[in-house]
Coordinates of N, CA and C in Angstrom, one line a residue:
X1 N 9.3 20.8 -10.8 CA 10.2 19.6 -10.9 C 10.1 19.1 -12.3
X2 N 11.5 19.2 -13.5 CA 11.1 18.3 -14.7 C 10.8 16.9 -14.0
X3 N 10.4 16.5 -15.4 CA 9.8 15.0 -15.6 C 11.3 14.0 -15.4
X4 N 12.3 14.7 -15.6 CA 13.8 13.3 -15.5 C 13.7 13.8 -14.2
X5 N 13.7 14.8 -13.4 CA 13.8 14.2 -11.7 C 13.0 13.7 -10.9
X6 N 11.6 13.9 -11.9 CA 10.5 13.1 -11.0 C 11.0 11.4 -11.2
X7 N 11.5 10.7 -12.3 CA 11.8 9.5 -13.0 C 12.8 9.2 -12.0
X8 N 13.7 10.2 -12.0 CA 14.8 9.8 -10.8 C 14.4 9.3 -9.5
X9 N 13.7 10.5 -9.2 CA 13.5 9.8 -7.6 C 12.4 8.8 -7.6
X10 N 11.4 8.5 -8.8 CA 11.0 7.2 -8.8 C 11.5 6.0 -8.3
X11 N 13.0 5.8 -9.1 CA 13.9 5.1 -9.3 C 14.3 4.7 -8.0
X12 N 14.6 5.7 -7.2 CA 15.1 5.6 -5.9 C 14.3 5.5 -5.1
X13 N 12.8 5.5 -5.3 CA 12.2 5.2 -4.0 C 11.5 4.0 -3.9
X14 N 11.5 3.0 -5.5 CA 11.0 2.1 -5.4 C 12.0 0.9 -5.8
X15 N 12.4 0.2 -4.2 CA 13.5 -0.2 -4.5 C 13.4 -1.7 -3.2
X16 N 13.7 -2.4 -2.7 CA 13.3 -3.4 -2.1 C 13.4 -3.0 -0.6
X17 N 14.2 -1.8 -0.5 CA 14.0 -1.5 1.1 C 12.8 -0.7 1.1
X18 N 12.0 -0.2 -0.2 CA 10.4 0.0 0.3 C 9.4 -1.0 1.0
X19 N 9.8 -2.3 0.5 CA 9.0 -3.3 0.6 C 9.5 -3.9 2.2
X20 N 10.4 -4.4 2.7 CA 11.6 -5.3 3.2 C 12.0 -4.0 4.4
X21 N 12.0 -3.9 5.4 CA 12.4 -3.4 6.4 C 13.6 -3.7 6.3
X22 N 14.6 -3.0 7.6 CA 15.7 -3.7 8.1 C 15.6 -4.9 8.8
X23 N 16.8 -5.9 8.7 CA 15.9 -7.0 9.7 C 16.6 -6.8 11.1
X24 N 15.6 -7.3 12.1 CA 15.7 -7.1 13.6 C 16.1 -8.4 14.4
X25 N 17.4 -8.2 14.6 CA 17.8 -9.7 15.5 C 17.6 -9.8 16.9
X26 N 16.7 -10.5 17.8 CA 17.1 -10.3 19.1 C 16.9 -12.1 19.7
X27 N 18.0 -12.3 20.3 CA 17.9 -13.8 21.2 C 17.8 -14.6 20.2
X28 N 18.4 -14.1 18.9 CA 18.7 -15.4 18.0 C 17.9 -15.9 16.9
X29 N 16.7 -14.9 17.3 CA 15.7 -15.0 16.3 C 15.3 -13.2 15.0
X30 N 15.5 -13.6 14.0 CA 16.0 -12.5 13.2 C 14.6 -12.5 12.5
X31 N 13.9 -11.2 12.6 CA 12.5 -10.9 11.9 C 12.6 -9.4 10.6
X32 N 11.9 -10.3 9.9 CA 12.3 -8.8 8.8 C 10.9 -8.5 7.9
X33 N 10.4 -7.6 8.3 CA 9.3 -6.6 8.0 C 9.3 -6.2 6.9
X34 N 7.7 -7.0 6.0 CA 7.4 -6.6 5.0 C 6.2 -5.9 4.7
X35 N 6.1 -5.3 3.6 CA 4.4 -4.0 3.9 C 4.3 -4.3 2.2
X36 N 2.9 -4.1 1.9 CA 2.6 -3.9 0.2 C 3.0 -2.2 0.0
X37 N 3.4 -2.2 -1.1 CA 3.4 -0.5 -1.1 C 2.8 -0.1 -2.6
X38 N 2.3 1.1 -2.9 CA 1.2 1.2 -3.9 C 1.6 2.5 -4.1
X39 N 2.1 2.8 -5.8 CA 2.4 4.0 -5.8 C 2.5 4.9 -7.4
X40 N 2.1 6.2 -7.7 CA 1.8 6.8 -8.6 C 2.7 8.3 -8.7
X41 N 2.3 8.2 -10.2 CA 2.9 9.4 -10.3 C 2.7 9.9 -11.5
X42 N 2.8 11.3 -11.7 CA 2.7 11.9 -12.8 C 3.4 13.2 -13.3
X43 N 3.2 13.7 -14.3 CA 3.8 15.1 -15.2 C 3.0 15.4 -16.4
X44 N 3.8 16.8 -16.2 CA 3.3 17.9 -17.8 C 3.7 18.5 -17.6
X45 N 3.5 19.0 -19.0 CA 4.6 20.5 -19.1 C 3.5 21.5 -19.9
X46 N 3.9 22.3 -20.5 CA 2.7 23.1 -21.0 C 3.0 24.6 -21.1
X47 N 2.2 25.4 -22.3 CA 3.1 26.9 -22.3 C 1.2 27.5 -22.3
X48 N 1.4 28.6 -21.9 CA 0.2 30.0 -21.8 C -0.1 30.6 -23.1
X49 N -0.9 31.4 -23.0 CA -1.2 32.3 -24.1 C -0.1 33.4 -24.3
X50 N 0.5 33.6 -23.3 CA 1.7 34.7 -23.3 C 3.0 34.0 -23.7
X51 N 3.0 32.8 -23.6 CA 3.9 32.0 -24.4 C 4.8 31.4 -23.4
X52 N 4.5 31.9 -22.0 CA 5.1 31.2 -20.6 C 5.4 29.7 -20.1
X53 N 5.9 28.7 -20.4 CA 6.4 27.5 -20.2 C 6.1 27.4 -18.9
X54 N 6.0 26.1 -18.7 CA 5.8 25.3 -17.1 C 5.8 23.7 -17.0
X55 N 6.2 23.4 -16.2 CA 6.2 21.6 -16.1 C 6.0 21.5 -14.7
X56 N 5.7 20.2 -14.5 CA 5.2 19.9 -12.9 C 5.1 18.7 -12.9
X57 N 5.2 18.2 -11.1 CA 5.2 16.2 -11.7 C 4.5 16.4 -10.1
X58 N 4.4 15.1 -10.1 CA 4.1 14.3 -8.0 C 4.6 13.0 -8.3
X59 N 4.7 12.4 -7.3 CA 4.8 11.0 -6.9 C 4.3 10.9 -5.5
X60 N 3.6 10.1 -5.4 CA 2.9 9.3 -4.0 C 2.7 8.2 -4.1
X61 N 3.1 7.5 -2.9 CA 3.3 6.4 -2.5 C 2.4 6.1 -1.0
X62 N 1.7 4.8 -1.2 CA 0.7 4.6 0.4 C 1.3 2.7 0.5
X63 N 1.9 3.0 1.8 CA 2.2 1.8 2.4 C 1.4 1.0 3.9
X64 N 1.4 -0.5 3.3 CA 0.7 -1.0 4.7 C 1.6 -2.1 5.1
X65 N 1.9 -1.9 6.4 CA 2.1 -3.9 6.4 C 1.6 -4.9 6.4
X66 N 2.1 -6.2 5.9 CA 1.5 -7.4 5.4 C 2.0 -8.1 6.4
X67 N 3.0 -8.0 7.2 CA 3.4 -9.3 8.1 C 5.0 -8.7 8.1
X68 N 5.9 -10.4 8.5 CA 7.5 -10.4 8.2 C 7.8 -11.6 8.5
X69 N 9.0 -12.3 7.9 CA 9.6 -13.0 8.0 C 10.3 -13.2 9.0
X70 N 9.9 -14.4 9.5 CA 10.9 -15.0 11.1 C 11.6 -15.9 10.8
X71 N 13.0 -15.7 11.3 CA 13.7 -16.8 11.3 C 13.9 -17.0 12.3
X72 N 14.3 -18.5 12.8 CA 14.4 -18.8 14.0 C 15.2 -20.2 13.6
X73 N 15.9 -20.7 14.3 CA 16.9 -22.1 14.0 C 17.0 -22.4 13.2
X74 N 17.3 -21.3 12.3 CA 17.6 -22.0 10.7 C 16.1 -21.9 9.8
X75 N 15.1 -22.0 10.7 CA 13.5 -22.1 9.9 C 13.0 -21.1 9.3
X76 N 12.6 -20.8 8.7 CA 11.9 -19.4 8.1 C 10.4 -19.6 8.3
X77 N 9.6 -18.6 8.4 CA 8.3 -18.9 8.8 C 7.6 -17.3 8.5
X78 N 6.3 -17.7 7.6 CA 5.7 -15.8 7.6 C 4.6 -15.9 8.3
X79 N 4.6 -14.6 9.3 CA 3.9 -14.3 9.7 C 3.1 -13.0 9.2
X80 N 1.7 -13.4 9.1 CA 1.1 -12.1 8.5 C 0.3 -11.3 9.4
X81 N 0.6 -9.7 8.9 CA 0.0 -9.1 9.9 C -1.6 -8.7 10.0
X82 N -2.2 -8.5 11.1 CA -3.4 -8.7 11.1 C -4.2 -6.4 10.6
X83 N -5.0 -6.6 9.8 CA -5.2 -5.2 9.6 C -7.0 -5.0 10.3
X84 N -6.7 -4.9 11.6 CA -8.4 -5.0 11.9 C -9.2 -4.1 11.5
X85 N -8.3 -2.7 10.8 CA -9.4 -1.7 10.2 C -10.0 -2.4 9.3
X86 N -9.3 -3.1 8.4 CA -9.6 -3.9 7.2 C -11.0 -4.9 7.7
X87 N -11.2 -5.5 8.6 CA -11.8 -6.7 9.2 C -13.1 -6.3 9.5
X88 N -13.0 -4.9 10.4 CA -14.2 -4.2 10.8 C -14.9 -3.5 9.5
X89 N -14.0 -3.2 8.4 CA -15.0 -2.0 7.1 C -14.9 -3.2 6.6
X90 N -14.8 -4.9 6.2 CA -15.4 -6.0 5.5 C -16.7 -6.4 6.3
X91 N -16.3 -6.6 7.3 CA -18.0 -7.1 8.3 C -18.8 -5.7 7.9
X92 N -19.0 -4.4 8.1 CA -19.7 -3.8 8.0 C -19.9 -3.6 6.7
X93 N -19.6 -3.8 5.7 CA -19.5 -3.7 4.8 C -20.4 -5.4 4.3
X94 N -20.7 -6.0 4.4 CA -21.5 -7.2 4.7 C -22.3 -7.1 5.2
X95 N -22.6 -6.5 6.4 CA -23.7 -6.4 7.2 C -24.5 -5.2 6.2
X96 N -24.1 -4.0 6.2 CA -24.8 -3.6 5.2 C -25.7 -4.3 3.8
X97 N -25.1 -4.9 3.5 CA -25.4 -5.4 2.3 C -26.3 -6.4 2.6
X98 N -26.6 -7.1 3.7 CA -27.3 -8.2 4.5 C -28.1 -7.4 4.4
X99 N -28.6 -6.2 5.3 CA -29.5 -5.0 5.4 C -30.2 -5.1 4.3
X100 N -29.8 -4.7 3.3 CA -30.2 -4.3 2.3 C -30.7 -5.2 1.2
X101 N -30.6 -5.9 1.2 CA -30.9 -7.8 0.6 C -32.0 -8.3 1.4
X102 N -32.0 -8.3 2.7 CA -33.4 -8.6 3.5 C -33.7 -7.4 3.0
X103 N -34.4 -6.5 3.4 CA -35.4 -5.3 3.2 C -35.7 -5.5 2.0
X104 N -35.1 -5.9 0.7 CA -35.4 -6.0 -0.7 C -36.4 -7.1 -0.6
X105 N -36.0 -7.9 0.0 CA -36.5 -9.5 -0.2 C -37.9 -9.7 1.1
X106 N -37.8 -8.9 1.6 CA -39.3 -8.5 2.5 C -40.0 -7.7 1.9
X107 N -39.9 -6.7 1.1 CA -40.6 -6.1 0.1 C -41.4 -6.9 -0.8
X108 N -40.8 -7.8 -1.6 CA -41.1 -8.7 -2.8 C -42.4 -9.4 -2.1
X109 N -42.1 -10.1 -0.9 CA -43.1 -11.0 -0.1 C -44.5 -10.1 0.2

């Protein structure tokens, strides 16, 4: 892939319907889904000792959701979404560290 088609489909894939779902109407109440999205990319090009040319790119992109916007009688209201993987590797991630702070701090004693 040159480097102007990797740039292209950059272009194209980071665009507000990455962020922003379609919105969803049902019984009058219209919710529209939003997610962080986080994304990279790269290229080179480069020749051999035989004098052989080459170029190459990627792009990757990792998306989560964050919540979505509700409307309802006119009101707008965000609701965020809850990530319990997130919740469980922060507590454990604390608790370790609790671990490890006592055991330090019983050593010293």
């Amino acid at each position: 892939m040159k480097i102007e088609d990797l740039l292209t489909r950059a272009r194209e894939t980071f665009d507000a319907r990455t962020v922003f779902a379609e919105p969803v109407e049902r019984d009058g109440v219209t919710v529209i889904p939003a997610a962080r999205v986080v994304g990279g990319g790269g290229g080179g090009n480069g020749e051999d000792q035989q004098g052989r040319r080459g170029s190459g790119g990627g792009l990757g992109l990792l998306a989560r959701p964050v919540g979505a916007f509700v409307i309802r009688n006119g009101e707008v209201s965000w609701q965020p979404a809850i990530d319990v993987t997130r919740i469980i590797a922060t507590l454990g991630a604390v608790a370790v560290t609790g671990l490890f702070v006592g055991s330090r701090v019983r050593r010293k004693r």
